[in-house]
Tab-separated table of C-alpha atoms in Angstrom:
chain	number	residue	atom	x	y	z
A	1	MET	CA	0.000	0.000	0.000
A	2	LYS	CA	2.878	2.367	0.843
A	3	LYS	CA	4.401	1.738	-2.600
A	4	ILE	CA	1.119	2.591	-4.330
A	5	LEU	CA	0.746	5.823	-2.340
A	6	ALA	CA	4.361	6.761	-3.114
A	7	LEU	CA	3.768	6.127	-6.823
A	8	LEU	CA	0.607	8.268	-6.787
A	9	PHE	CA	2.484	11.049	-4.995
A	10	ILE	CA	5.352	10.986	-7.509
A	11	THR	CA	2.910	10.926	-10.438
A	12	SER	CA	0.805	13.772	-9.043
A	13	PHE	CA	3.431	16.149	-7.740
A	14	GLY	CA	6.624	14.872	-9.329
A	15	GLY	CA	5.534	15.948	-12.810
A	16	GLU	CA	6.492	19.579	-12.172
A	17	VAL	CA	9.949	18.577	-10.929
A	18	VAL	CA	10.522	16.351	-13.974
A	19	LYS	CA	9.244	19.073	-16.328
A	20	ALA	CA	11.717	21.549	-14.869
A	21	GLN	CA	14.533	19.184	-15.848
A	22	ASN	CA	13.667	19.245	-19.583
A	23	SER	CA	11.236	16.296	-19.410
A	24	GLU	CA	7.558	15.673	-19.989
A	25	MET	CA	5.232	13.221	-18.292
A	26	GLY	CA	1.669	12.199	-19.226
A	27	PHE	CA	0.037	10.934	-22.425
A	28	LEU	CA	2.382	12.389	-25.048
A	29	ARG	CA	1.688	10.358	-28.202
A	30	MET	CA	-0.823	7.777	-29.456
A	31	GLU	CA	-0.034	5.451	-32.353
A	32	ALA	CA	-1.824	2.840	-34.461
A	33	THR	CA	0.493	0.467	-36.366
A	34	ALA	CA	0.039	-2.313	-38.928
A	35	GLY	CA	2.926	-4.628	-39.755
A	36	LEU	CA	3.845	-7.652	-41.867
A	37	TYR	CA	6.271	-10.574	-41.526
A	38	THR	CA	6.490	-10.885	-37.750
A	39	THR	CA	8.388	-13.248	-35.478
A	40	LYS	CA	4.974	-14.753	-34.655
A	41	ASP	CA	4.747	-15.915	-38.294
A	42	ILE	CA	8.092	-17.695	-37.818
A	43	PHE	CA	6.953	-19.157	-34.465
A	44	THR	CA	3.714	-20.402	-36.049
A	45	ASP	CA	5.609	-22.107	-38.884
A	46	ILE	CA	7.974	-23.867	-36.458
A	47	GLU	CA	5.291	-24.860	-33.942
A	48	TYR	CA	2.653	-25.880	-36.510
A	49	PRO	CA	4.238	-26.622	-39.940
A	50	THR	CA	2.401	-24.740	-42.671
A	51	SER	CA	2.583	-24.306	-46.416
A	52	GLY	CA	4.747	-21.196	-46.076
A	53	VAL	CA	5.980	-19.025	-43.248
A	54	TRP	CA	5.019	-15.809	-45.041
A	55	GLY	CA	2.453	-17.051	-47.503
A	56	ARG	CA	-1.181	-17.481	-46.565
A	57	ASN	CA	-0.117	-17.562	-42.904
A	58	ALA	CA	1.044	-13.918	-42.855
A	59	THR	CA	-2.109	-12.243	-41.606
A	60	GLY	CA	-0.490	-9.040	-40.392
A	61	THR	CA	-0.288	-7.604	-36.909
A	62	TYR	CA	-1.985	-4.552	-35.410
A	63	PHE	CA	-0.771	-2.447	-32.484
A	64	LEU	CA	-1.989	0.510	-30.431
A	65	GLY	CA	0.585	2.371	-28.385
A	66	ILE	CA	1.117	5.375	-26.171
A	67	SER	CA	4.187	7.305	-25.045
A	68	PHE	CA	3.962	8.642	-21.517
A	69	PHE	CA	7.445	9.929	-20.618
A	70	ARG	CA	10.006	11.952	-22.564
A	71	TYR	CA	13.469	13.117	-21.527
A	72	LYS	CA	15.357	15.027	-24.217
A	73	LYS	CA	15.501	12.559	-27.174
A	74	LEU	CA	14.332	9.516	-25.214
A	75	GLU	CA	10.664	8.365	-25.019
A	76	VAL	CA	9.125	5.573	-22.966
A	77	GLY	CA	5.825	3.934	-23.909
A	78	ILE	CA	3.728	0.790	-24.034
A	79	SER	CA	2.023	-1.046	-26.897
A	80	ALA	CA	-0.641	-3.731	-27.154
A	81	GLY	CA	-0.990	-5.865	-30.269
A	82	TYR	CA	-3.162	-8.474	-31.957
A	83	GLN	CA	-2.349	-11.062	-34.602
A	84	LYS	CA	-4.311	-14.042	-35.900
A	85	ALA	CA	-2.515	-16.927	-37.613
A	86	TYR	CA	-4.506	-19.247	-39.842
A	87	ILE	CA	-2.789	-22.602	-40.155
A	88	SER	CA	-2.897	-23.383	-43.854
A	89	ASN	CA	-2.237	-27.133	-43.539
A	90	PRO	CA	-4.540	-29.449	-41.570
A	91	VAL	CA	-3.263	-30.479	-38.141
A	92	TYR	CA	-3.117	-34.249	-37.599
A	93	SER	CA	-3.092	-36.005	-34.263
A	94	PHE	CA	-3.239	-39.702	-33.406
A	95	ASP	CA	-6.309	-40.863	-31.477
A	96	TYR	CA	-5.228	-43.807	-29.293
A	97	ASN	CA	-8.861	-44.889	-28.704
A	98	THR	CA	-9.693	-45.407	-32.383
A	99	GLY	CA	-6.177	-45.924	-33.751
A	100	ILE	CA	-6.564	-43.331	-36.521
A	101	ASN	CA	-5.156	-39.910	-37.320
A	102	ILE	CA	-7.652	-37.098	-36.814
A	103	GLU	CA	-7.546	-34.161	-39.205
A	104	ASP	CA	-8.253	-30.830	-37.527
A	105	ASN	CA	-8.095	-27.114	-38.268
A	106	LEU	CA	-6.332	-24.699	-35.944
A	107	ASP	CA	-6.418	-20.941	-35.457
A	108	VAL	CA	-3.821	-19.253	-33.275
A	109	THR	CA	-4.342	-15.815	-31.729
A	110	TYR	CA	-1.468	-13.725	-30.356
A	111	LEU	CA	-2.133	-10.903	-27.867
A	112	THR	CA	1.015	-8.940	-27.055
A	113	PHE	CA	1.881	-6.369	-24.389
A	114	ILE	CA	5.261	-4.706	-24.867
A	115	PRO	CA	6.872	-1.733	-23.087
A	116	ASN	CA	9.317	0.108	-25.345
A	117	VAL	CA	12.012	2.778	-25.367
A	118	ARG	CA	12.399	5.091	-28.362
A	119	LEU	CA	15.379	7.266	-29.265
A	120	ASN	CA	14.633	10.196	-31.597
A	121	TRP	CA	17.884	10.610	-33.522
A	122	VAL	CA	16.766	13.588	-35.582
A	123	SER	CA	13.860	15.987	-34.994
A	124	SER	CA	13.208	19.096	-37.048
A	125	GLU	CA	12.644	22.379	-35.213
A	126	ASP	CA	9.060	22.626	-36.491
A	127	ASN	CA	8.363	19.014	-35.290
A	128	LYS	CA	7.286	17.905	-38.778
A	129	PHE	CA	10.037	15.304	-39.241
A	130	GLU	CA	11.499	12.682	-36.906
A	131	MET	CA	13.969	9.859	-37.440
A	132	TYR	CA	14.158	7.273	-34.659
A	133	SER	CA	14.929	3.750	-33.426
A	134	SER	CA	13.269	1.772	-30.644
A	135	PHE	CA	13.476	-1.413	-28.607
A	136	GLY	CA	10.806	-3.282	-26.660
A	137	LEU	CA	10.585	-6.417	-24.545
A	138	GLY	CA	7.337	-7.950	-23.271
A	139	LEU	CA	5.003	-10.956	-23.295
A	140	THR	CA	2.619	-12.575	-25.767
A	141	ASN	CA	-0.381	-14.692	-24.837
A	142	VAL	CA	-0.770	-17.512	-27.397
A	143	ARG	CA	-4.280	-18.949	-27.720
A	144	GLU	CA	-4.807	-22.132	-29.745
A	145	ASP	CA	-8.357	-22.915	-30.936
A	146	TYR	CA	-8.991	-26.326	-32.528
A	147	GLU	CA	-12.109	-26.822	-34.651
A	148	VAL	CA	-12.755	-30.513	-33.875
A	149	GLN	CA	-10.666	-31.448	-30.832
A	150	THR	CA	-11.647	-28.553	-28.614
A	151	PHE	CA	-10.196	-30.370	-25.579
A	152	ARG	CA	-6.754	-29.534	-27.036
A	153	ASP	CA	-7.406	-25.761	-26.893
A	154	ASP	CA	-4.614	-24.086	-24.984
A	155	SER	CA	-3.367	-20.706	-23.803
A	156	TYR	CA	0.183	-19.886	-22.700
A	157	LEU	CA	2.763	-17.064	-22.570
A	158	ILE	CA	5.888	-16.613	-24.679
A	159	PRO	CA	8.454	-13.779	-24.654
A	160	ALA	CA	8.013	-10.942	-27.151
A	161	PHE	CA	10.557	-8.450	-28.441
A	162	ASP	CA	10.678	-5.777	-31.079
A	163	ILE	CA	13.513	-3.752	-32.579
A	164	THR	CA	12.881	-0.792	-34.851
A	165	GLY	CA	16.129	-0.218	-36.679
A	166	PHE	CA	14.919	2.790	-38.632
A	167	GLY	CA	11.711	4.804	-38.492
A	168	ILE	CA	10.570	8.127	-39.936
A	169	ARG	CA	7.561	10.207	-38.954
A	170	LEU	CA	6.138	13.068	-41.030
A	171	GLY	CA	3.594	15.560	-39.719
A	172	ASN	CA	3.186	17.868	-36.775
A	173	LYS	CA	0.397	17.059	-34.319
A	174	PHE	CA	-1.133	14.418	-36.607
A	175	GLY	CA	1.286	12.409	-38.730
A	176	GLY	CA	2.162	9.168	-40.443
A	177	PHE	CA	5.184	6.941	-40.012
A	178	MET	CA	7.023	4.036	-41.650
A	179	GLU	CA	9.435	1.661	-39.932
A	180	VAL	CA	11.804	-1.198	-40.710
A	181	GLY	CA	12.591	-3.601	-37.887
A	182	PHE	CA	12.417	-7.139	-36.577
A	183	GLY	CA	10.137	-8.658	-33.984
A	184	THR	CA	6.549	-8.786	-32.916
A	185	LYS	CA	5.539	-5.726	-34.983
A	186	GLY	CA	6.989	-7.132	-38.215
A	187	LEU	CA	9.761	-6.377	-40.686
A	188	MET	CA	7.761	-3.600	-42.366
A	189	ARG	CA	5.284	-1.374	-40.498
A	190	ALA	CA	3.334	1.776	-41.118
A	191	GLY	CA	0.826	3.759	-39.129
A	192	LEU	CA	-0.659	6.995	-37.856
A	193	SER	CA	0.281	8.930	-34.750
A	194	LEU	CA	-1.194	11.785	-32.773
A	195	ARG	CA	0.779	14.027	-30.441
A	196	LEU	CA	-1.294	15.018	-27.440
């Protein structure tokens, strides 16, 4: 309880102290991102062999994120993402009661929560251009849904990471961005962002 009260105190009154030191605290930026060719596509292909890691199985991933702390060129935020993987080959399992292989269809849903740190390498004075990189580490909940053998449905956690090697944002308060990276958000991503 003491820790919660201390956190509330720092959040409520500490903002002015942090602001005086060239920082900002609060909801600073909201982003919506869509990406392709994620590490979840690779995981799906290894865990459940499919017809192609980035063929029909590449359904895309979607993230919403916020930045809540900025100090000079450094930003801290959190993102939540969704991805659905459709297994393109039937899943077979041996039924020991009947002695036959059972053909089944499987859908896998990934829900990801990932805190991230962003470094703005270049920002124009009018705030209409930014060049940046970021790194995030979090968790993904994997949910397996079988069509026939529903008793095999499962849900478990796996680690999630994301590295944005290069990103550019154009626009002032409302803008668009494109990124190249590797991880849970995909190799190629694009989206919209709003500075608050």
